[in-house]
Coordinates of C-alpha atoms and ligand atoms in Angstrom, one line a residue:
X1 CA 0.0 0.0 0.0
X2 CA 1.0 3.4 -0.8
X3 CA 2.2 5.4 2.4
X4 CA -0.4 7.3 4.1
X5 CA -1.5 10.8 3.7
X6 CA 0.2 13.0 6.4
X7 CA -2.6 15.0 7.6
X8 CA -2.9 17.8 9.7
X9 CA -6.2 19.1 11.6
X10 CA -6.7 22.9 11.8
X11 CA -9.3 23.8 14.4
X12 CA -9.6 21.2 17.0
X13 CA -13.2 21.5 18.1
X14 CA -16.4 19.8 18.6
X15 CA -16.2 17.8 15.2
X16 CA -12.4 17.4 14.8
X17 CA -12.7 15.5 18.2
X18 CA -16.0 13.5 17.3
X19 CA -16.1 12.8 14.2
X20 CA -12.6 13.7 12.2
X21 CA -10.7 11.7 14.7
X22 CA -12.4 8.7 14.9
X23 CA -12.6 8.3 11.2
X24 CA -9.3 9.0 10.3
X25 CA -7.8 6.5 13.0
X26 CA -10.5 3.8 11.2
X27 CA -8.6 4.6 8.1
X28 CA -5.0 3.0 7.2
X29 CA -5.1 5.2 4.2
X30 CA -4.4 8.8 6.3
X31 CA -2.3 9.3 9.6
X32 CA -3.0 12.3 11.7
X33 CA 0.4 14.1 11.9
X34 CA -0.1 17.5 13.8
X35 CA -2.8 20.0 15.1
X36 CA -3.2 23.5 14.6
X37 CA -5.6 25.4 16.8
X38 CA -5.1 28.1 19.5
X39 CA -5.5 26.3 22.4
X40 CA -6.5 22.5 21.5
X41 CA -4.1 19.8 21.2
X42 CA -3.7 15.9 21.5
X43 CA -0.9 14.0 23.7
X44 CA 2.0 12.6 21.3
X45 CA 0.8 14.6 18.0
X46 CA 2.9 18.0 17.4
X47 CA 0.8 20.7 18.0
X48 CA 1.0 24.6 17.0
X49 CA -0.9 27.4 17.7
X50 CA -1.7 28.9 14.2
X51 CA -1.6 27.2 10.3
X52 CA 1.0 29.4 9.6
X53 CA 3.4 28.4 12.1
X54 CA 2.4 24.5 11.7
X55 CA 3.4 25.1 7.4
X56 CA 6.5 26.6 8.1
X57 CA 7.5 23.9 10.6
X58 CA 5.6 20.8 9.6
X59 CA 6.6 20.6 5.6
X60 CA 6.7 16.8 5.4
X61 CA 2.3 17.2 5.8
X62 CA 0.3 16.2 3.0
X63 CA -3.0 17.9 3.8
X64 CA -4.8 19.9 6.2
X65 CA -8.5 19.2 7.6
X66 CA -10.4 22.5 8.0
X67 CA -12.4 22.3 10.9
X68 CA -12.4 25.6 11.6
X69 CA -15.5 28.1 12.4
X70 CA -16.3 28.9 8.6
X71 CA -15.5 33.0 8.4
X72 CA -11.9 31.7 8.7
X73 CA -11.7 29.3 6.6
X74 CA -11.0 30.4 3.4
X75 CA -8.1 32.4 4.4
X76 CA -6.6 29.0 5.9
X77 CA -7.8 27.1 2.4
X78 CA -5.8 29.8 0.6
X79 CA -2.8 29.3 2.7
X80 CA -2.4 25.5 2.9
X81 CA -2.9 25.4 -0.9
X82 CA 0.0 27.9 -1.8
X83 CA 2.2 25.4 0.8
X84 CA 1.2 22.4 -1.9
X85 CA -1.2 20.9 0.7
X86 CA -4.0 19.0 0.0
X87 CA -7.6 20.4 1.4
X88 CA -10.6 19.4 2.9
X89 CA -13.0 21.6 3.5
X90 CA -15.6 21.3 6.4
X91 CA -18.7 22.2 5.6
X92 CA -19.9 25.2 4.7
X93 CA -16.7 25.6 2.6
X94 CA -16.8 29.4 3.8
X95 CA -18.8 32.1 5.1
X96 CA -19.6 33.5 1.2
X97 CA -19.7 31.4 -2.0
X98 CA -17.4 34.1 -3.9
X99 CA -14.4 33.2 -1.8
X100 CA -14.0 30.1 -3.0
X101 CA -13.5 31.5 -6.7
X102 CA -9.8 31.9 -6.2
X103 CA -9.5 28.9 -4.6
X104 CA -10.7 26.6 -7.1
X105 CA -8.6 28.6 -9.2
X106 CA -5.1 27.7 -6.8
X107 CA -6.0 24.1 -7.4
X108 CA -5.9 24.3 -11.2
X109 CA -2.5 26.4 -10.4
X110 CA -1.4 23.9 -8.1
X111 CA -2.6 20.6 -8.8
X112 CA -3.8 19.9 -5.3
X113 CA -7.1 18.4 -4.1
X114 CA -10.1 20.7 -2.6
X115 CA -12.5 19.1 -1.4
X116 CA -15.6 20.9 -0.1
X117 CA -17.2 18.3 2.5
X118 CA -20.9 17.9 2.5
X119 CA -20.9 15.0 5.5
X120 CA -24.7 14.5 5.3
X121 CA -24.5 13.7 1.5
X122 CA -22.5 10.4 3.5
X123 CA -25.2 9.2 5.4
X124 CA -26.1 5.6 4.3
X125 CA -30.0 6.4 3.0
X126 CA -29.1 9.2 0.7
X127 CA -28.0 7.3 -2.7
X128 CA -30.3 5.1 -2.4
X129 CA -33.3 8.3 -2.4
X130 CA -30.9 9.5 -5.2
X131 CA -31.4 6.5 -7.1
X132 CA -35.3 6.1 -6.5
X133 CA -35.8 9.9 -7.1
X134 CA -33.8 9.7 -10.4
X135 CA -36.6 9.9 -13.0
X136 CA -39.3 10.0 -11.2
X137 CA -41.6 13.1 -11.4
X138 CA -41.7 15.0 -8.1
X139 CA -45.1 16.5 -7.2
X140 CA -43.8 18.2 -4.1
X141 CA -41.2 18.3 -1.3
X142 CA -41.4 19.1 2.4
X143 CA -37.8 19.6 4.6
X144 CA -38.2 19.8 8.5
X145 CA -35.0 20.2 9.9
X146 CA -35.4 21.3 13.9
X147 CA -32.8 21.1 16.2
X148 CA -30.9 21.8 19.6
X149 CA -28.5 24.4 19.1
X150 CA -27.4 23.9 22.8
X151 CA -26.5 20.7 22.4
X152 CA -24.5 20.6 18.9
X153 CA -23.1 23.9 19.4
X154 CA -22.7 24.2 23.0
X155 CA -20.9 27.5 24.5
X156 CA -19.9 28.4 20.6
X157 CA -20.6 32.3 19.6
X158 CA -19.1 32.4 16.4
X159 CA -22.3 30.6 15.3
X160 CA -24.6 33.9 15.9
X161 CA -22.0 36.0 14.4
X162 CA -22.0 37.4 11.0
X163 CA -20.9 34.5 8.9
X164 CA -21.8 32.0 11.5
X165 CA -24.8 30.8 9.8
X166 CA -27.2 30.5 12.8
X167 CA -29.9 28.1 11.9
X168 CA -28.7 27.7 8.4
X169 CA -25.8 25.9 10.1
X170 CA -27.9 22.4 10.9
X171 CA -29.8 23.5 7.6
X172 CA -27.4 23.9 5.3
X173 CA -26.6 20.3 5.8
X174 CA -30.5 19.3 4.7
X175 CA -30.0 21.5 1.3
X176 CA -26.8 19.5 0.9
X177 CA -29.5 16.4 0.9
X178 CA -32.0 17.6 -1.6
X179 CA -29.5 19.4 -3.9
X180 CA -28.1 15.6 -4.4
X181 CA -31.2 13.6 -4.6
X182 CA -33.6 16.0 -6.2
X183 CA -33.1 15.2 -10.3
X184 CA -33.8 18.8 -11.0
X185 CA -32.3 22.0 -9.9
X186 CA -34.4 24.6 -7.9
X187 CA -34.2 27.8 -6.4
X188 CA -35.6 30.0 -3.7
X189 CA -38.5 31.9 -4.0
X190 CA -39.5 33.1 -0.3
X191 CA -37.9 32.9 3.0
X192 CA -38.2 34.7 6.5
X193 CA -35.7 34.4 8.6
X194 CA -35.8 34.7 12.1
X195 CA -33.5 36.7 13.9
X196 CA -33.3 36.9 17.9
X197 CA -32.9 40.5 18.6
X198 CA -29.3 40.1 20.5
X199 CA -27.6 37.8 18.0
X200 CA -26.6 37.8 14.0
X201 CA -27.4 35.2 12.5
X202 CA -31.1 33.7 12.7
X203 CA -32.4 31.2 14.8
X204 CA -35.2 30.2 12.1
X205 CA -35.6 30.0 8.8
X206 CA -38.9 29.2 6.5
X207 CA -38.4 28.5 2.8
X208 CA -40.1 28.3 0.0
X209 CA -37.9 27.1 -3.1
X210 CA -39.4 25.7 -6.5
X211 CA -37.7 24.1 -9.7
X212 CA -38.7 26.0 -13.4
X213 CA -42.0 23.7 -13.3
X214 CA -43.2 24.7 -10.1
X215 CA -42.7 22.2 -7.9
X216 CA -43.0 23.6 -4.3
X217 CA -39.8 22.0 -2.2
X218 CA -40.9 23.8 1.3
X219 CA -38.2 24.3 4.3
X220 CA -38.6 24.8 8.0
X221 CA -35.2 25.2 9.9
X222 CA -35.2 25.9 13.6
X223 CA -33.2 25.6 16.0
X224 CA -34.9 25.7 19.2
X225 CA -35.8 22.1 19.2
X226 CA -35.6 20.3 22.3
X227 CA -36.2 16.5 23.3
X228 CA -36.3 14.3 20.0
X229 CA -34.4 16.0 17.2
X230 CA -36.0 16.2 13.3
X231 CA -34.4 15.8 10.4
X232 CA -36.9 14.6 7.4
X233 CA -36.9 15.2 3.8
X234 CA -40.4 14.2 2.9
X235 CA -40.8 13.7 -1.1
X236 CA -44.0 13.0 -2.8
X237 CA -43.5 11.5 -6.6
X238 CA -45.9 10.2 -9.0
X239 CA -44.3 6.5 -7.4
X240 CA -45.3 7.2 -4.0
X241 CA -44.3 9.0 -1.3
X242 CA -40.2 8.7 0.0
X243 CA -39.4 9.5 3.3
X244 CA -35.7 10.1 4.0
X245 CA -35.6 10.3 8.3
X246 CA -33.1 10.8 10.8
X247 CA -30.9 12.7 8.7
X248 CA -30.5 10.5 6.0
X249 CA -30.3 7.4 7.9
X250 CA -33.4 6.4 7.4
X251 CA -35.6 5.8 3.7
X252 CA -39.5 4.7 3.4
X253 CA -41.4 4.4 0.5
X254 CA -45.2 4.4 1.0
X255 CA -44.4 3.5 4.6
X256 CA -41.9 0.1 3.9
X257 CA -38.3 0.2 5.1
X258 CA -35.8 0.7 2.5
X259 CA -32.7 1.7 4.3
X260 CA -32.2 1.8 8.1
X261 CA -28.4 2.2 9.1
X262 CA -26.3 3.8 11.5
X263 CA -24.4 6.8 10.0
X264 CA -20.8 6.4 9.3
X265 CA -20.3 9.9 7.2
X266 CA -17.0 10.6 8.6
X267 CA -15.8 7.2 7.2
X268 CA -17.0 7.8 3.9
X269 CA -15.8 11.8 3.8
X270 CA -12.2 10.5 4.3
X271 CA -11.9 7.5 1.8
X272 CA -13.3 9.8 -0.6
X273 CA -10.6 12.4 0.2
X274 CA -7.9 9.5 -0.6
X275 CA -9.6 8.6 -3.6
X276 CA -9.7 12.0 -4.6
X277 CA -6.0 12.9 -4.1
X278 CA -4.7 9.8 -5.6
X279 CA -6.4 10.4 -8.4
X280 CA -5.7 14.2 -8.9
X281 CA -9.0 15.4 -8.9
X282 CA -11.5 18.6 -7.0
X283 CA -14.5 18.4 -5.7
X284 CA -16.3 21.2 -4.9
X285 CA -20.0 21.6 -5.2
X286 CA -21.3 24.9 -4.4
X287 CA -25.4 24.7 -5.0
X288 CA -25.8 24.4 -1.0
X289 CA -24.1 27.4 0.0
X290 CA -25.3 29.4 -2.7
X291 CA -28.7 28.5 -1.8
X292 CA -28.5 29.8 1.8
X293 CA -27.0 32.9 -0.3
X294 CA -29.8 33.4 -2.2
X295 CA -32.2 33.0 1.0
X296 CA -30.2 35.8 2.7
X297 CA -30.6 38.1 -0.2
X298 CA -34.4 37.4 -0.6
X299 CA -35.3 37.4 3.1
X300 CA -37.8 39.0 5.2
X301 CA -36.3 39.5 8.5
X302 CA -38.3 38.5 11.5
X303 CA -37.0 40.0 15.1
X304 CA -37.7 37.6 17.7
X305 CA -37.1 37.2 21.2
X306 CA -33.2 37.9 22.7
X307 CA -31.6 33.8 22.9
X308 CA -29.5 33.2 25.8
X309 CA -26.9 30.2 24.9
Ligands
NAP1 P1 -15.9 24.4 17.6 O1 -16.2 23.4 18.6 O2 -16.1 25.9 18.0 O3 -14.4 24.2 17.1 C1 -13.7 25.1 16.2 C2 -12.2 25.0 16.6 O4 -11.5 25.8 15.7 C3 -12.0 25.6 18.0 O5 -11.1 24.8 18.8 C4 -11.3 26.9 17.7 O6 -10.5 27.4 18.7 C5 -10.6 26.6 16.5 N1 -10.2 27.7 15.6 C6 -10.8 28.9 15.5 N2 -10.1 29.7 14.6 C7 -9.0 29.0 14.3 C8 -7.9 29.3 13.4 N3 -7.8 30.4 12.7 N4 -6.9 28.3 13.3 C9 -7.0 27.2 14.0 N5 -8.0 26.8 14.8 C10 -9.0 27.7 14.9 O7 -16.8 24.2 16.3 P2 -17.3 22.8 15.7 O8 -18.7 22.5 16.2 O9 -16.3 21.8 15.7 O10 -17.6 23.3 14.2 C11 -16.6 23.6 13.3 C12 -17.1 23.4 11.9 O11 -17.6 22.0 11.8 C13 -18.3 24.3 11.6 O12 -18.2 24.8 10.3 C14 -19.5 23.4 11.7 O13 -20.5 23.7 10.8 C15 -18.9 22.1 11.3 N6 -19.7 20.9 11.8 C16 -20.0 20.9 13.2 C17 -20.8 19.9 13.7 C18 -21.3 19.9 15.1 O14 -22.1 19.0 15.4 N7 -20.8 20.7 16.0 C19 -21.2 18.9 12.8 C20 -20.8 18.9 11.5 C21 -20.0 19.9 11.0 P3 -11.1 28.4 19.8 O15 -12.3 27.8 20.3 O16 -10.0 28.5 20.8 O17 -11.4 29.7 19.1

């Protein structure tokens, strides 16, 4: 086997240590070789306090992870790739869509990998909605995404801040869903977005997107959910009705059990980052992001009441 990819982790926080960690210790194909955050670090890996100072001491890494809040992120993107790394992007792949313009560009330049993560696009159920959907005629689409923000994002303020994404956060990661499994492209007609009067970013969002025929593909983000968490994408086709559940996890068609697996996102995100260096090759789909774009530019702002975190 070829020798692993030396990888470094910039921003170890709630996912690095959950989610990045786990999967790339599962996977023979990727060592983790040093840490950059400002405070973070790991026993026995080599740890430094900024990207910068990790590049200019660390040259024998391969690629970085961004893990990062996202208003930094592109900054560190544009960095790593003039050092010849390798980059994956954690999702959103920045805090505007127009930032990653030159960075797509630095890979051409460069010949390194970027790859913009969408981890929910991972999530066992959602090829196999892809594959049902594909073809089928959608008659309409309904997306309820509610969550906790206290308990994904406990104690973390750059998520109210401008560029923090608020609710669009958690939801971003359901319009990473439909943009894959929907067979035709749609845009956003309506939204009102909720904003608590003490913080930047909102704390709801309702949507109302359609595709050149019509079809209504309705949105509800929020993230004052507590107890049981939702994340469905409920699709009604001229084949029956699909319900993808638990965040892609789950998929029923008229009520039968297609799919029901425990995620494993993280797994697939990094053997697709192998795959994608080995093989010289981007990928960097921008429809989500642009879509929360759009929903900023078109929205109605709602104040609410002041949220404490
Ligand atoms: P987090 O817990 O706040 O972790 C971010 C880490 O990055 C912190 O340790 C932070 O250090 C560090 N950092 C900030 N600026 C840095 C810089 N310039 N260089 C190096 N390190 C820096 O946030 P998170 O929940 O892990 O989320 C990070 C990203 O992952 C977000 O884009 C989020 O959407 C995505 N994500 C999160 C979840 C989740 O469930 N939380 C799930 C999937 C994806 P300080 O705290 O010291 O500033």
């Amino acid at each position: 086997m070829a020798n692993p990819v030396r990888l470094a982790i910039v921003g170890l926080g709630k996912i690095a240590r959950d989610r990045h960690i786990p999967a790339i210790s599962a996977n023979e194909a990727i060592k983790l070789a040093a840490i950059a955050d400002p405070n973070a670090s790991i026993e026995g890996i080599p740890h430094f306090s900024t990207l910068d100072e990790l590049l200019a001491a660390a040259p024998d890494i391969d690629a970085v992870a961004l893990c990062t809040p996202p208003q930094v992120r592109s900054g560190l993107a544009a960095a790593a790739l003039k050092a010849g790394k390798h980059v994956l992007l954690e999702k959103p792949p920045g805090a505007t869509v127009s930032e990653l313009t030159p960075l797509i560009a630095a890979t051409k330049r460069t010949g390194r990998t970027l790859f913009a993560t969408w981890h929910s696009r991972f999530a066992p159920a959602v090829e196999p909605a892809r594959a049902f959907l594909a073809g089928r005629r959608i008659k309409s689409v309904v997306v309820t995404w509610k969550e906790d923000v206290r308990v994904w994002h406990p104690g973390q303020a750059w998520i109210w801040e401008p560029g923090g994404f608020g609710v669009f956060d958690p939801g971003i990661n359901a319009l990473s869903i439909v943009t894959q499994i929907l067979p035709r492209p749609f845009f956003v007609k309506q939204a009102e977005l909720s904003f608590p009067q003490n913080r930047a970013a909102p704390i709801a969002a309702d949507l109302v997107f359609s595709d050149d025929e019509g079809v209504p593909i309705l949105a509800e983000f929020d993230f004052r959910q507590t107890g049981p968490q939702t994340w469905d994408i409920d699709v009604e086709t001229d084949a029956g009705r699909l319900m993808l559940s638990y965040g892609g996890s789950r998929l029923a068609h008229d009520g039968r059990m297609l799919v029901d697996e425990k995620k494993s996102e993280y797994s697939g995100i990094y053997r697709r980052f192998v795959e994608l260096i080995a093989t010289g090759q981007s990928d960097v789909d921008l429809a989500p992001l642009q879509h929360v774009a759009d929903a900023f530019m078109l929205g109605r702002r709602r104040d609410v009441e002041p949220f404490e975190v």
